C-alpha atoms as one frame of an Amber mdcrd trajectory, in Angstrom:
protein
 -11.370  -4.233  -2.140 -10.158  -7.132  -4.234  -6.751  -7.390  -5.860  -5.715
 -10.006  -8.381  -2.450 -11.694  -7.466  -0.452 -14.807  -8.242  -0.752 -17.352
  -5.408  -0.414 -14.969  -2.420  -1.125 -16.156   1.105  -4.805 -15.917   1.875
  -5.885 -15.883  -1.747  -8.951 -17.624  -3.039  -8.609 -20.399  -5.620  -9.223
 -17.846  -8.388  -6.139 -15.859  -7.271  -8.114 -12.935  -5.831  -7.139 -11.512
  -2.441  -9.935  -9.888  -0.436  -8.090  -7.147   1.427 -11.063  -6.541   3.731
 -10.486 -10.045   5.078  -6.672  -9.849   5.139  -5.914  -6.388   6.533  -6.725
  -5.505  10.150  -8.405  -2.376  11.405 -11.181  -0.052  10.364 -10.279   1.471
   7.005 -12.145   2.732   3.938  -9.491   2.633   1.208  -6.144   1.132   0.337
  -3.416   3.195  -1.288  -0.276   1.918  -2.992   2.966   3.845  -3.309   5.629
   2.496  -5.662   9.382   2.335  -5.032  11.138   5.657  -4.416   7.933   7.442
  -3.357   8.373  10.665  -1.397   6.340  12.551   1.204   5.097  14.839  -1.570
   3.838  11.889  -3.613   2.102  10.450  -0.535   0.448  13.787   0.281  -0.728
  14.241  -3.309  -2.216  10.735  -3.322  -3.774  10.788   0.141  -5.048  14.361
   0.087  -3.376  15.154   3.413   0.156  15.367   4.820   1.746  12.062   5.774
   5.438  11.449   6.406   6.250   8.145   4.720   9.969   8.923   4.621  10.306
   8.544   8.402   8.048   5.481   8.591   9.280   3.393   5.672  12.274   2.549
   3.483  10.175   3.353   0.388  12.012   6.578  -0.483  15.298   4.739  -1.014
  14.244   1.209  -1.925  13.187  -0.380  -5.188  12.424  -3.710  -3.507   9.117
  -2.710  -1.874   5.736  -1.155  -2.528   4.074   0.634   0.374   0.464  -0.336
   1.031  -1.437   2.066   3.294  -4.877   1.519   4.793  -6.684   4.835   5.151
  -9.809   6.059   6.937 -10.799   9.616   6.086  -7.773  11.839   6.644  -5.857
   9.287   8.685  -3.535   6.414   7.836  -4.617   3.378   9.846  -1.635   1.172
   9.019   1.184   0.720   6.542   2.758  -2.397   5.093   5.994  -2.720   3.135
   5.223  -5.354   0.509   8.297  -7.052  -0.934   8.187  -6.993  -4.716   9.354
 -10.619  -4.736   6.070 -11.568  -3.020   3.653  -9.444  -5.046   4.768  -6.689
  -7.406   2.243  -3.878  -7.199   4.708  -1.366  -8.680   3.152  -1.589 -12.154
  -0.025  -0.046 -10.712   1.854   3.159  -9.878   0.581   5.547  -7.233  -3.043
   4.657  -6.709  -5.891   4.349  -4.171
């Protein structure tokens, strides 16, 4: 998966970040949850129950977007991405 970004670490000269190269683990998709996301929003997006509220500050913070790597019906890893670094929030809730 490629995501366009403005000068992030690990980006190519054209500003594209290849997440397959940057994110560890065996995963099939990347999902983004915007600030103030809830467990319900995560479950609706992922297609299975996942408790983000106990694993992240996302439910009460507008300063981060939660990036989840997913394989099937399992979350492989989660990353709180500071909106000062890269602001994915305009993408909304998306995989």
